[in-house]
Amino acid sequence: MTRFDADTPDQRRDLFADAVEAHRERGSPFITIEPEPTPAEEAADEEDLPEDAPEHTIPWIQLAEATVNLDCTDAELERLTDLLDEFPEFRIDELTSPDDAHGTNVRITARTDPDRLGAFFDRVFQSVYGRDEDYRAWVVEI
């Protein structure tokens, strides 16, 4: 892989698919994808937050083998559940909501090809996390 960011739908989906392929070829533990932070997310990360606040307010998606992992608020979880209706080969396997957390960690089994995963990741950032069509995303770990 030679590029690690993209900002158009086709480029992002290709980037995500390439990252999945590289992850599988290298046998890496996981990949992590993040969108460019919004101004509100950047401000929240810079503020002095209470001890029980989430450490990281920027959404992220991880893939480890066939497991997609992400965190959601209640509203985001509802949007994710709706989105999964369009991806029948994906299913929620585990929801974890610790008492001290500000949301739910979601683990989804996704046994599919890299292109379908790339399309799903892009849709999650737009439909679940509310990113515009021209958002920039980064593969931050592979």
PDB file of C-alpha atoms in Angstrom:
ATOM      1  CA  MET A   1       0.000   0.000   0.000  1.00  0.00           C
ATOM      2  CA  THR A   2       1.384   3.393  -0.947  1.00  0.00           C
ATOM      3  CA  ARG A   3      -1.438   5.769  -0.040  1.00  0.00           C
ATOM      4  CA  PHE A   4      -3.152   6.127   3.298  1.00  0.00           C
ATOM      5  CA  ASP A   5      -5.858   8.776   2.824  1.00  0.00           C
ATOM      6  CA  ALA A   6      -8.655   9.605   0.398  1.00  0.00           C
ATOM      7  CA  ASP A   7     -11.491  12.128   0.154  1.00  0.00           C
ATOM      8  CA  THR A   8     -13.891  11.028  -2.591  1.00  0.00           C
ATOM      9  CA  PRO A   9     -16.299   8.085  -2.336  1.00  0.00           C
ATOM     10  CA  ASP A  10     -14.555   5.987  -5.004  1.00  0.00           C
ATOM     11  CA  GLN A  11     -11.078   6.745  -3.665  1.00  0.00           C
ATOM     12  CA  ARG A  12     -12.112   5.986  -0.071  1.00  0.00           C
ATOM     13  CA  ARG A  13     -13.730   2.682  -0.991  1.00  0.00           C
ATOM     14  CA  ASP A  14     -10.626   1.694  -2.972  1.00  0.00           C
ATOM     15  CA  LEU A  15      -8.389   2.772  -0.084  1.00  0.00           C
ATOM     16  CA  PHE A  16     -10.426   0.755   2.412  1.00  0.00           C
ATOM     17  CA  ALA A  17     -10.459  -2.321   0.144  1.00  0.00           C
ATOM     18  CA  ASP A  18      -6.692  -2.024  -0.406  1.00  0.00           C
ATOM     19  CA  ALA A  19      -6.155  -1.761   3.352  1.00  0.00           C
ATOM     20  CA  VAL A  20      -8.238  -4.921   3.917  1.00  0.00           C
ATOM     21  CA  GLU A  21      -6.205  -6.761   1.268  1.00  0.00           C
ATOM     22  CA  ALA A  22      -2.920  -5.575   2.822  1.00  0.00           C
ATOM     23  CA  HIS A  23      -4.159  -6.616   6.277  1.00  0.00           C
ATOM     24  CA  ARG A  24      -4.991 -10.091   5.007  1.00  0.00           C
ATOM     25  CA  GLU A  25      -1.751 -10.489   3.013  1.00  0.00           C
ATOM     26  CA  ARG A  26       0.444  -9.347   5.895  1.00  0.00           C
ATOM     27  CA  GLY A  27      -1.487 -11.215   8.565  1.00  0.00           C
ATOM     28  CA  SER A  28      -1.542  -8.028  10.642  1.00  0.00           C
ATOM     29  CA  PRO A  29      -3.569  -8.067  13.874  1.00  0.00           C
ATOM     30  CA  PHE A  30      -5.983  -5.372  12.640  1.00  0.00           C
ATOM     31  CA  ILE A  31      -6.468  -2.209  10.611  1.00  0.00           C
ATOM     32  CA  THR A  32      -7.809   1.072  11.948  1.00  0.00           C
ATOM     33  CA  ILE A  33      -9.577   3.697   9.849  1.00  0.00           C
ATOM     34  CA  GLU A  34     -10.483   7.204  11.032  1.00  0.00           C
ATOM     35  CA  PRO A  35     -12.119  10.143   9.315  1.00  0.00           C
ATOM     36  CA  GLU A  36     -10.489  13.533   9.452  1.00  0.00           C
ATOM     37  CA  PRO A  37     -11.741  15.159  12.650  1.00  0.00           C
ATOM     38  CA  THR A  38     -14.482  17.738  12.430  1.00  0.00           C
ATOM     39  CA  PRO A  39     -13.800  21.102  14.113  1.00  0.00           C
ATOM     40  CA  ALA A  40     -16.075  20.058  17.004  1.00  0.00           C
ATOM     41  CA  GLU A  41     -14.158  16.792  17.477  1.00  0.00           C
ATOM     42  CA  GLU A  42     -10.826  18.609  17.424  1.00  0.00           C
ATOM     43  CA  ALA A  43     -12.075  21.087  20.026  1.00  0.00           C
ATOM     44  CA  ALA A  44     -13.384  18.279  22.246  1.00  0.00           C
ATOM     45  CA  ASP A  45     -10.050  16.475  22.066  1.00  0.00           C
ATOM     46  CA  GLU A  46      -8.212  19.656  23.102  1.00  0.00           C
ATOM     47  CA  GLU A  47     -10.473  20.508  26.050  1.00  0.00           C
ATOM     48  CA  ASP A  48      -9.778  19.463  29.606  1.00  0.00           C
ATOM     49  CA  LEU A  49     -12.328  16.701  29.789  1.00  0.00           C
ATOM     50  CA  PRO A  50     -13.526  15.021  32.977  1.00  0.00           C
ATOM     51  CA  GLU A  51     -11.801  11.782  33.960  1.00  0.00           C
ATOM     52  CA  ASP A  52     -14.791   9.677  32.909  1.00  0.00           C
ATOM     53  CA  ALA A  53     -15.050  11.252  29.432  1.00  0.00           C
ATOM     54  CA  PRO A  54     -14.092   9.144  26.438  1.00  0.00           C
ATOM     55  CA  GLU A  55     -10.404   9.429  25.594  1.00  0.00           C
ATOM     56  CA  HIS A  56     -11.025   9.686  21.890  1.00  0.00           C
ATOM     57  CA  THR A  57     -14.037  11.431  20.364  1.00  0.00           C
ATOM     58  CA  ILE A  58     -13.142  10.849  16.707  1.00  0.00           C
ATOM     59  CA  PRO A  59     -14.989   7.822  15.297  1.00  0.00           C
ATOM     60  CA  TRP A  60     -12.965   4.845  14.167  1.00  0.00           C
ATOM     61  CA  ILE A  61     -13.455   1.437  12.606  1.00  0.00           C
ATOM     62  CA  GLN A  62     -11.198  -1.542  13.141  1.00  0.00           C
ATOM     63  CA  LEU A  63     -11.072  -4.819  11.284  1.00  0.00           C
ATOM     64  CA  ALA A  64      -9.427  -7.943  12.691  1.00  0.00           C
ATOM     65  CA  GLU A  65      -9.813 -10.924  10.367  1.00  0.00           C
ATOM     66  CA  ALA A  66     -13.608 -11.061   9.853  1.00  0.00           C
ATOM     67  CA  THR A  67     -14.583  -8.898  12.839  1.00  0.00           C
ATOM     68  CA  VAL A  68     -15.462  -5.224  12.465  1.00  0.00           C
ATOM     69  CA  ASN A  69     -15.178  -3.259  15.708  1.00  0.00           C
ATOM     70  CA  LEU A  70     -16.506   0.254  16.392  1.00  0.00           C
ATOM     71  CA  ASP A  71     -17.991   2.413  19.143  1.00  0.00           C
ATOM     72  CA  CYS A  72     -21.418   4.051  18.910  1.00  0.00           C
ATOM     73  CA  THR A  73     -23.682   6.298  20.873  1.00  0.00           C
ATOM     74  CA  ASP A  74     -27.286   5.104  21.204  1.00  0.00           C
ATOM     75  CA  ALA A  75     -28.366   7.158  18.167  1.00  0.00           C
ATOM     76  CA  GLU A  76     -25.402   5.907  16.116  1.00  0.00           C
ATOM     77  CA  LEU A  77     -26.194   2.318  17.100  1.00  0.00           C
ATOM     78  CA  GLU A  78     -29.735   2.742  15.824  1.00  0.00           C
ATOM     79  CA  ARG A  79     -28.427   4.089  12.493  1.00  0.00           C
ATOM     80  CA  LEU A  80     -25.914   1.218  12.308  1.00  0.00           C
ATOM     81  CA  THR A  81     -28.665  -1.336  12.843  1.00  0.00           C
ATOM     82  CA  ASP A  82     -30.669   0.260  10.022  1.00  0.00           C
ATOM     83  CA  LEU A  83     -27.606   0.226   7.745  1.00  0.00           C
ATOM     84  CA  LEU A  84     -26.999  -3.472   8.404  1.00  0.00           C
ATOM     85  CA  ASP A  85     -30.338  -4.209   6.696  1.00  0.00           C
ATOM     86  CA  GLU A  86     -28.531  -3.312   3.450  1.00  0.00           C
ATOM     87  CA  PHE A  87     -25.606  -5.645   4.251  1.00  0.00           C
ATOM     88  CA  PRO A  88     -27.175  -9.037   5.045  1.00  0.00           C
ATOM     89  CA  GLU A  89     -23.784 -10.761   5.104  1.00  0.00           C
ATOM     90  CA  PHE A  90     -22.862  -8.649   8.161  1.00  0.00           C
ATOM     91  CA  ARG A  91     -24.263  -9.429  11.604  1.00  0.00           C
ATOM     92  CA  ILE A  92     -23.810  -7.986  15.065  1.00  0.00           C
ATOM     93  CA  ASP A  93     -22.158 -10.569  17.296  1.00  0.00           C
ATOM     94  CA  GLU A  94     -21.538  -8.598  20.452  1.00  0.00           C
ATOM     95  CA  LEU A  95     -22.644  -5.362  22.096  1.00  0.00           C
ATOM     96  CA  THR A  96     -20.707  -4.179  25.142  1.00  0.00           C
ATOM     97  CA  SER A  97     -21.766  -1.175  27.195  1.00  0.00           C
ATOM     98  CA  PRO A  98     -19.653  -0.889  30.340  1.00  0.00           C
ATOM     99  CA  ASP A  99     -21.142   1.270  33.094  1.00  0.00           C
ATOM    100  CA  ASP A 100     -18.251   3.728  32.860  1.00  0.00           C
ATOM    101  CA  ALA A 101     -18.447   4.051  29.045  1.00  0.00           C
ATOM    102  CA  HIS A 102     -20.264   6.687  27.016  1.00  0.00           C
ATOM    103  CA  GLY A 103     -21.641   4.339  24.402  1.00  0.00           C
ATOM    104  CA  THR A 104     -21.582   0.829  23.069  1.00  0.00           C
ATOM    105  CA  ASN A 105     -18.782  -1.164  21.540  1.00  0.00           C
ATOM    106  CA  VAL A 106     -20.107  -3.150  18.583  1.00  0.00           C
ATOM    107  CA  ARG A 107     -18.512  -6.255  17.094  1.00  0.00           C
ATOM    108  CA  ILE A 108     -19.801  -7.314  13.707  1.00  0.00           C
ATOM    109  CA  THR A 109     -18.932 -10.471  11.812  1.00  0.00           C
ATOM    110  CA  ALA A 110     -18.350  -9.664   8.152  1.00  0.00           C
ATOM    111  CA  ARG A 111     -17.273 -12.574   5.983  1.00  0.00           C
ATOM    112  CA  THR A 112     -17.041 -10.833   2.646  1.00  0.00           C
ATOM    113  CA  ASP A 113     -14.618  -9.492   0.085  1.00  0.00           C
ATOM    114  CA  PRO A 114     -12.485  -6.345   0.503  1.00  0.00           C
ATOM    115  CA  ASP A 115     -14.622  -4.284  -1.907  1.00  0.00           C
ATOM    116  CA  ARG A 116     -17.801  -4.984   0.068  1.00  0.00           C
ATOM    117  CA  LEU A 117     -16.001  -4.135   3.306  1.00  0.00           C
ATOM    118  CA  GLY A 118     -14.733  -0.898   1.764  1.00  0.00           C
ATOM    119  CA  ALA A 119     -18.260   0.072   0.741  1.00  0.00           C
ATOM    120  CA  PHE A 120     -19.558  -0.775   4.219  1.00  0.00           C
ATOM    121  CA  PHE A 121     -16.871   1.271   5.985  1.00  0.00           C
ATOM    122  CA  ASP A 122     -17.626   4.286   3.800  1.00  0.00           C
ATOM    123  CA  ARG A 123     -21.346   3.979   4.487  1.00  0.00           C
ATOM    124  CA  VAL A 124     -20.729   3.704   8.234  1.00  0.00           C
ATOM    125  CA  PHE A 125     -18.789   6.963   8.275  1.00  0.00           C
ATOM    126  CA  GLN A 126     -21.513   8.728   6.304  1.00  0.00           C
ATOM    127  CA  SER A 127     -24.729   7.100   7.554  1.00  0.00           C
ATOM    128  CA  VAL A 128     -23.791   6.291  11.133  1.00  0.00           C
ATOM    129  CA  TYR A 129     -21.273   9.008  12.003  1.00  0.00           C
ATOM    130  CA  GLY A 130     -22.749  11.755   9.807  1.00  0.00           C
ATOM    131  CA  ARG A 131     -19.783  12.561   7.590  1.00  0.00           C
ATOM    132  CA  ASP A 132     -20.368  14.513   4.369  1.00  0.00           C
ATOM    133  CA  GLU A 133     -19.757  12.869   1.000  1.00  0.00           C
ATOM    134  CA  ASP A 134     -16.382  14.604   0.651  1.00  0.00           C
ATOM    135  CA  TYR A 135     -14.954  13.663   4.049  1.00  0.00           C
ATOM    136  CA  ARG A 136     -11.301  12.614   4.198  1.00  0.00           C
ATOM    137  CA  ALA A 137     -10.437   9.262   5.781  1.00  0.00           C
ATOM    138  CA  TRP A 138      -7.129   7.808   6.884  1.00  0.00           C
ATOM    139  CA  VAL A 139      -5.916   4.266   7.338  1.00  0.00           C
ATOM    140  CA  VAL A 140      -4.021   5.026  10.525  1.00  0.00           C
ATOM    141  CA  GLU A 141      -2.824   1.526  11.377  1.00  0.00           C
ATOM    142  CA  ILE A 142      -2.286  -1.642   9.393  1.00  0.00           C
TER     143      ILE A 142
END
